Coordinates of C-alpha atoms in Angstrom, one line a residue:
M24 CA 70.3 107.6 137.0
N25 CA 67.3 110.0 137.5
G26 CA 67.5 113.8 138.2
S27 CA 65.8 113.6 141.7
M28 CA 68.5 110.8 142.8
A29 CA 71.2 112.4 141.7
S30 CA 70.0 115.8 143.7
Q31 CA 69.9 113.1 146.4
R32 CA 73.1 112.4 146.1
I33 CA 74.8 115.7 145.9
K34 CA 73.2 116.9 149.1
E35 CA 74.6 113.7 150.8
A36 CA 77.8 114.0 149.6
I37 CA 78.8 117.8 149.0
R38 CA 78.2 121.0 151.1
M39 CA 78.0 123.8 149.8
A40 CA 77.8 127.8 150.1
V41 CA 78.1 131.0 148.1
Y42 CA 79.3 134.0 149.8
K43 CA 80.3 137.9 149.4
D44 CA 84.0 138.8 149.5
K45 CA 83.0 142.6 151.1
K46 CA 86.6 143.7 151.0
R47 CA 87.1 142.9 147.7
G48 CA 83.7 143.5 146.1
T49 CA 83.3 140.1 144.6
W50 CA 81.7 136.6 145.4
Y51 CA 83.5 133.4 146.4
A52 CA 82.1 129.8 146.4
S53 CA 82.9 127.3 149.0
V54 CA 82.4 123.6 148.6
M55 CA 82.8 120.7 150.9
Y56 CA 82.9 117.8 149.7
K57 CA 84.4 113.5 149.5
D58 CA 86.5 112.6 146.8
W59 CA 86.2 109.0 145.4
T60 CA 88.8 107.4 148.0
G61 CA 86.0 109.2 151.1
K62 CA 88.6 111.7 151.7
Q63 CA 86.8 114.9 153.2
C64 CA 88.0 117.7 150.8
R65 CA 87.5 121.7 150.2
K66 CA 87.4 123.6 147.4
L67 CA 87.6 127.1 147.2
K68 CA 87.2 129.9 144.0
R69 CA 87.2 133.6 144.2
G70 CA 87.0 136.4 142.5
F71 CA 83.2 136.4 140.5
A72 CA 81.7 139.5 139.6
T73 CA 78.2 138.0 140.6
K74 CA 76.5 135.8 142.7
K75 CA 75.1 133.8 139.6
E76 CA 78.3 133.4 138.5
A77 CA 79.8 131.6 142.0
Q78 CA 76.7 129.8 141.8
E79 CA 77.2 128.5 138.1
W80 CA 80.7 127.4 139.1
E81 CA 79.8 125.6 142.0
N82 CA 77.0 124.0 140.2
H83 CA 79.5 122.7 137.6
F84 CA 82.1 121.6 139.9
T85 CA 79.1 119.8 142.5
Y86 CA 78.0 117.9 138.7
R87 CA 82.0 116.8 138.7
E88 CA 82.9 115.5 142.0
A89 CA 79.5 114.0 142.5
S90 CA 80.0 111.7 139.2
N91 CA 75.9 113.0 138.5
L92 CA 75.5 112.8 134.7
D93 CA 73.3 116.0 134.8
M94 CA 76.3 117.4 134.2
T95 CA 77.2 118.7 131.0
F96 CA 79.3 117.5 128.2
G97 CA 82.1 120.2 128.6
D98 CA 82.4 119.1 132.9
F99 CA 82.2 115.5 131.8
V100 CA 85.1 116.1 129.4
K101 CA 87.2 117.5 132.9
V102 CA 86.2 114.2 134.1
Y103 CA 87.4 112.3 131.6
E104 CA 90.4 113.9 130.9
K105 CA 91.2 113.4 134.9
D106 CA 90.8 110.0 134.3
M107 CA 92.4 108.8 130.8
R108 CA 95.4 111.9 131.1
P109 CA 97.3 109.9 133.5
K110 CA 97.2 106.7 131.4
L111 CA 97.7 107.6 127.9
K112 CA 101.1 108.9 126.2
E113 CA 101.5 112.4 126.0
Y114 CA 101.9 112.8 122.7
T115 CA 97.8 110.5 122.2
W116 CA 96.2 112.9 124.6
L117 CA 97.1 116.1 122.4
S118 CA 95.7 114.5 119.8
K119 CA 92.7 113.7 121.8
E120 CA 92.6 116.9 123.1
H121 CA 92.7 118.8 119.6
V122 CA 89.7 117.1 118.5
I123 CA 87.4 117.4 121.7
Q124 CA 88.6 121.4 121.6
T125 CA 88.1 121.7 118.0
K126 CA 84.7 119.1 116.9
L127 CA 83.5 118.1 119.7
L128 CA 82.9 121.1 122.4
P129 CA 81.6 123.5 120.4
Y130 CA 78.6 120.9 119.5
F131 CA 77.7 119.6 123.3
E132 CA 79.8 121.7 125.6
N133 CA 76.5 123.0 126.9
K134 CA 74.3 120.2 126.8
K135 CA 73.9 117.8 129.8
M136 CA 75.4 114.5 129.2
S137 CA 71.8 112.2 130.4
E138 CA 69.9 114.1 127.7
I139 CA 72.0 114.2 124.6
T140 CA 70.6 111.8 121.9
S141 CA 71.0 109.9 119.0
R142 CA 69.8 112.6 117.1
D143 CA 71.9 114.8 118.6
I144 CA 74.6 113.3 117.1
T145 CA 73.0 112.5 113.7
Q146 CA 72.6 116.5 113.4
W147 CA 76.6 116.9 114.2
Q148 CA 77.8 114.2 112.0
N149 CA 75.4 115.8 109.6
E150 CA 77.4 119.4 110.2
M151 CA 80.8 117.5 110.0
L152 CA 79.9 116.4 106.4
T153 CA 79.7 119.8 105.8
K154 CA 83.1 121.0 106.9
K155 CA 86.0 121.7 104.6
S156 CA 90.0 121.1 105.4
K157 CA 92.1 123.8 105.1
S158 CA 92.6 122.7 101.1
G159 CA 88.6 123.0 100.4
K160 CA 88.0 119.7 100.6
G161 CA 85.8 117.8 102.6
Y162 CA 87.2 115.6 105.5
A163 CA 88.6 112.4 104.5
S164 CA 86.2 109.6 105.6
T165 CA 89.2 108.0 107.8
Y166 CA 89.1 111.3 109.7
L167 CA 85.4 111.6 109.7
K168 CA 85.4 108.0 111.6
T169 CA 88.4 109.3 114.0
L170 CA 85.7 112.5 115.2
Q171 CA 82.9 109.5 115.9
S172 CA 85.6 107.7 117.9
Q173 CA 86.8 110.1 120.2
L174 CA 83.2 110.8 120.7
S175 CA 81.9 107.5 121.1
C176 CA 85.1 106.8 123.9
I177 CA 84.0 109.9 126.1
F178 CA 80.3 108.7 126.0
N179 CA 81.7 104.9 126.4
H180 CA 83.5 106.1 129.3
A181 CA 80.5 107.8 131.1
V182 CA 78.6 103.7 130.3
R183 CA 81.4 101.8 132.3
L184 CA 82.2 104.1 135.0
Y185 CA 79.2 107.0 135.8
E186 CA 76.1 105.0 135.3
L187 CA 75.1 106.2 131.9
S188 CA 72.8 104.4 130.5
G189 CA 73.5 104.4 127.2
N190 CA 75.8 105.3 124.1
P191 CA 74.3 107.7 121.7
V192 CA 76.7 107.4 119.5
Q193 CA 76.2 104.1 119.0
K194 CA 72.7 104.1 118.0
A195 CA 73.1 107.2 115.7
G196 CA 75.4 104.6 113.3
P197 CA 78.8 105.3 111.5
L198 CA 80.5 108.8 110.5
G199 CA 83.2 107.6 108.6
E200 CA 83.9 104.3 107.2
H201 CA 87.2 103.1 106.0
D202 CA 87.5 104.1 102.4
S203 CA 90.4 102.1 100.6
S204 CA 90.4 104.3 97.7
E205 CA 92.1 107.0 100.3
M206 CA 95.5 105.0 100.9
Q207 CA 97.8 105.1 98.2
F208 CA 100.9 104.0 97.7
W209 CA 103.8 103.3 95.0
T210 CA 104.5 100.0 92.9
K211 CA 108.3 99.0 93.2
E212 CA 109.1 100.6 89.8
E213 CA 107.5 103.9 91.1
Y214 CA 109.5 104.1 94.1
L215 CA 112.8 103.3 92.1
Q216 CA 112.1 106.0 89.4
F217 CA 111.8 108.3 92.5
I218 CA 114.9 107.7 95.0
P219 CA 117.9 108.7 92.7
T220 CA 116.4 112.2 92.6
L221 CA 117.5 112.2 96.5
A222 CA 120.9 110.8 96.0
D223 CA 122.4 114.3 96.6
K224 CA 121.1 114.5 100.7
P225 CA 122.0 111.4 102.1
Y226 CA 120.1 111.9 105.3
S227 CA 116.7 112.0 103.1
Y228 CA 118.1 109.3 100.8
L229 CA 118.8 107.0 103.5
A230 CA 115.2 107.4 105.5
F231 CA 113.7 107.1 102.4
E232 CA 115.2 103.8 101.9
L233 CA 114.7 102.5 105.3
L234 CA 110.7 103.8 105.3
Y235 CA 109.7 101.6 101.8
W236 CA 112.2 98.9 102.2
C237 CA 111.5 98.3 106.0
G238 CA 107.8 99.3 106.5
M239 CA 108.4 101.6 109.7
R240 CA 106.3 104.4 110.8
M241 CA 108.4 107.4 110.8
G242 CA 108.4 108.3 114.2
E243 CA 109.6 105.1 114.4
L244 CA 112.3 106.0 112.0
R245 CA 113.0 109.2 114.1
A246 CA 113.7 107.6 116.9
L247 CA 116.5 105.2 115.7
T248 CA 120.3 105.5 117.2
P249 CA 123.0 103.4 115.9
E250 CA 122.9 100.9 118.9
D251 CA 119.0 99.6 117.2
F252 CA 120.8 98.4 114.3
D253 CA 122.9 94.9 114.0
F254 CA 124.5 94.6 110.7
E255 CA 126.1 90.9 111.0
K256 CA 122.4 90.2 111.8
K257 CA 120.9 92.5 109.1
T258 CA 118.5 94.2 111.7
I259 CA 116.6 97.1 113.2
S260 CA 115.4 97.0 116.7
I261 CA 112.2 98.9 117.1
T262 CA 111.8 99.9 120.5
K263 CA 110.8 103.6 120.7
S264 CA 109.3 106.5 118.8
Y265 CA 110.1 109.9 118.4
Q266 CA 107.6 113.0 118.7
K267 CA 107.9 116.7 118.7
I268 CA 105.5 118.0 121.4
K269 CA 105.2 121.4 122.0
G270 CA 108.7 122.5 121.0
R271 CA 109.6 119.5 123.1
D272 CA 111.3 115.9 122.0
V273 CA 109.7 113.4 123.4
V274 CA 110.8 109.6 122.9
T275 CA 108.3 107.2 123.9
V276 CA 107.7 103.5 123.9
P277 CA 105.9 102.6 120.1
K278 CA 102.5 102.9 119.3
T279 CA 101.5 99.5 120.4
K280 CA 103.2 96.3 122.2
R281 CA 103.2 94.8 118.7
S282 CA 104.9 97.4 117.3
I283 CA 107.9 96.7 119.9
R284 CA 109.7 94.2 116.8
T285 CA 113.1 93.5 115.1
I286 CA 113.0 94.3 110.9
V287 CA 115.2 92.1 108.7
M288 CA 116.6 94.5 106.3
P289 CA 117.2 93.7 102.6
E290 CA 120.9 93.2 102.0
Q291 CA 121.4 95.8 99.9
V292 CA 119.6 98.4 102.6
A293 CA 122.0 97.5 105.3
V294 CA 125.1 97.8 103.1
E295 CA 123.9 101.2 102.6
M296 CA 122.9 102.2 106.2
K297 CA 126.3 101.0 107.8
D298 CA 128.0 103.0 104.9
F299 CA 126.1 105.5 106.2
L300 CA 126.6 105.6 109.7
D301 CA 130.2 104.6 109.4
S302 CA 130.5 108.1 107.5
I303 CA 129.2 110.6 110.3
Y304 CA 131.5 111.9 112.5
G305 CA 131.5 111.6 116.4
L306 CA 127.7 110.2 116.2
K307 CA 127.4 108.0 119.4
S308 CA 126.1 104.9 119.8
T309 CA 122.8 106.0 121.6
E310 CA 122.1 109.4 119.1
R311 CA 119.6 109.5 117.1
I312 CA 120.1 109.4 113.7
F313 CA 117.5 111.4 111.6
T314 CA 116.9 114.4 113.5
F315 CA 114.9 116.4 110.6
S316 CA 111.5 117.7 111.4
K317 CA 108.4 116.0 109.5
S318 CA 108.3 118.6 106.8
Y319 CA 111.7 118.4 105.9
L320 CA 110.6 114.7 105.1
H321 CA 107.4 116.4 103.1
H322 CA 109.5 119.0 101.5
E323 CA 111.8 116.2 100.6
M324 CA 108.6 114.0 99.4
D325 CA 107.4 117.4 97.3
R326 CA 111.0 117.7 95.6
G327 CA 112.2 113.9 94.8
A328 CA 108.1 113.5 93.3
K329 CA 108.4 116.6 91.1
A330 CA 111.5 115.2 89.7
S331 CA 110.7 112.0 88.9
G332 CA 107.3 112.5 87.6
V333 CA 105.7 110.0 90.0
K334 CA 102.6 111.1 91.8
R335 CA 102.4 112.5 95.3
I336 CA 101.6 110.6 98.1
R337 CA 102.2 111.2 101.8
V338 CA 105.4 109.9 103.7
H339 CA 103.4 107.7 105.9
D340 CA 101.9 105.7 102.4
L341 CA 105.4 104.2 102.1
R342 CA 104.5 102.5 104.9
H343 CA 101.3 101.1 102.9
S344 CA 103.7 101.0 100.0
H345 CA 106.0 98.2 101.7
V346 CA 103.0 96.5 102.7
S347 CA 101.5 96.4 99.0
L348 CA 105.0 95.1 97.4
L349 CA 105.0 92.3 100.6
I350 CA 101.1 91.3 98.6
N351 CA 102.5 91.2 95.9
M352 CA 105.3 88.9 96.4
G353 CA 102.9 86.5 97.9
F354 CA 103.3 86.8 102.0
T355 CA 101.0 85.9 104.3
A356 CA 99.0 88.7 106.3
L357 CA 100.5 87.0 109.6
A358 CA 104.4 87.5 108.3
I359 CA 103.4 91.1 107.1
G360 CA 101.7 91.8 110.0
N361 CA 104.8 90.3 112.3
R362 CA 107.2 92.9 109.9
V363 CA 105.2 95.8 110.3
G364 CA 103.8 95.5 113.8
H365 CA 100.4 95.3 113.0
E366 CA 97.8 92.1 113.9
S367 CA 97.1 90.4 111.2
E368 CA 93.4 90.6 111.2
K369 CA 94.0 94.5 110.7
I370 CA 96.1 94.0 107.5
T371 CA 93.4 91.8 105.9
Y372 CA 90.9 94.2 107.1
R373 CA 93.3 97.4 105.4
Y374 CA 94.8 95.9 102.4
A375 CA 92.0 93.1 101.1
H376 CA 91.9 95.5 98.0
L377 CA 95.6 94.9 97.6
F378 CA 94.9 90.7 97.8
P379 CA 93.5 91.5 93.8
S380 CA 94.3 87.6 93.1
V381 CA 93.4 85.8 96.2
Q382 CA 89.8 85.1 95.1
D383 CA 91.1 83.9 91.8
D384 CA 93.4 81.5 93.4
M385 CA 90.8 80.3 95.8
A386 CA 89.0 79.9 92.9
Q387 CA 91.7 77.5 91.0
A388 CA 92.7 75.6 93.8
L389 CA 89.2 74.2 94.8
D390 CA 88.7 74.1 91.5
E391 CA 91.4 71.5 91.1
E392 CA 90.3 70.0 94.3
W393 CA 86.8 69.5 92.8
K394 CA 88.3 67.8 89.4
E395 CA 91.0 65.6 91.5
G396 CA 87.8 64.5 93.5
F397 CA 86.7 62.6 90.4
D398 CA 89.3 61.6 88.3
V399 CA 90.2 58.8 90.4
T400 CA 89.4 55.7 88.3
D401 CA 88.0 55.5 84.3
D402 CA 85.7 52.4 85.6
E403 CA 81.9 52.0 84.7
K404 CA 80.5 53.3 88.1
K405 CA 82.8 55.9 88.7
Q406 CA 82.0 57.3 85.9
S407 CA 78.0 56.8 86.3
E408 CA 78.3 58.8 90.1
K409 CA 80.2 61.5 87.9
K410 CA 77.4 61.6 85.3
N411 CA 74.5 61.6 87.8
I412 CA 76.1 64.3 90.4
F413 CA 76.5 66.7 86.8
R414 CA 72.9 66.1 86.5
L415 CA 72.1 67.5 90.0
I416 CA 73.4 70.2 89.9
S417 CA 72.9 71.2 86.0

């Protein structure tokens, strides 16, 4: 949509005016507009120190309600929030909002959506590559990829619903690529060296047992209640996830539909867990078992790693460790995906570097097939055909 068409659309859809409030000595703006349903609405905003400030607010409001892509990125973010926030879990939106407020708005807030180019995106990418985390290190490639993904989501929304001609983020190319070297995990031997150091604290011990041997997410662990366990079948039902949001306990459905699943526990873990729950006096079937904070688990990871001498990994890396163990045991990506709540394609992509023997196994199997194809008879004709093929491929 070009500028003249946008201006005409605004004039047809909206009536606006700025007035002086003589009693208060300030300015106010009055806007009549039709919302997306066609309903006639009025918006009044008071308290501007100058006429110019009132007009600027009026223009921003106008562009938002007319869905005109001559509006600034900052104004379109408000449109994006209005459209998307009701559809998302609170925790998910707050994560998006943090990225938008701290990494996107400082660079694009006052640029017009229709004028942001792939060159602008490239300059922002270069800026992100120079940034340092609190530890003084550059941003991890996975985090950079998250930042770019959020920026791209906003422009995709503008393309799909608000007639933006294209997404400049896609033209600029990737910022962060998935780097398998960033994914750390413990071998079974390392975990078995670590876990005895937490035996003095049953809650910590059982939390890490479930995280390692069952591969669940931390939010899924913290949402568990006694009724989620079936000790006859040795299963755990994963139907919810827990987060602490602005001081509130929030329990929601899991991350994705595939995350709703049933996990079969190793027998010894099931025995440990049953004994543990039986020892907790007065715990109701619907009460959360693991009520500690994220920081508590991080502290326990620090304590156990130091005491055992194994390398320190993230708590979430226990999930990677579980997947790694299953890969080494020979299970398929499909089976592993069903257990941990991922699509098999994602398992194959994210953990490809943990399948070290797959190519060798394939080559060996193909070699056997090749040999079997020729080793069917010793008659003179077959041997002659075999020699001819060797000459052709040598």
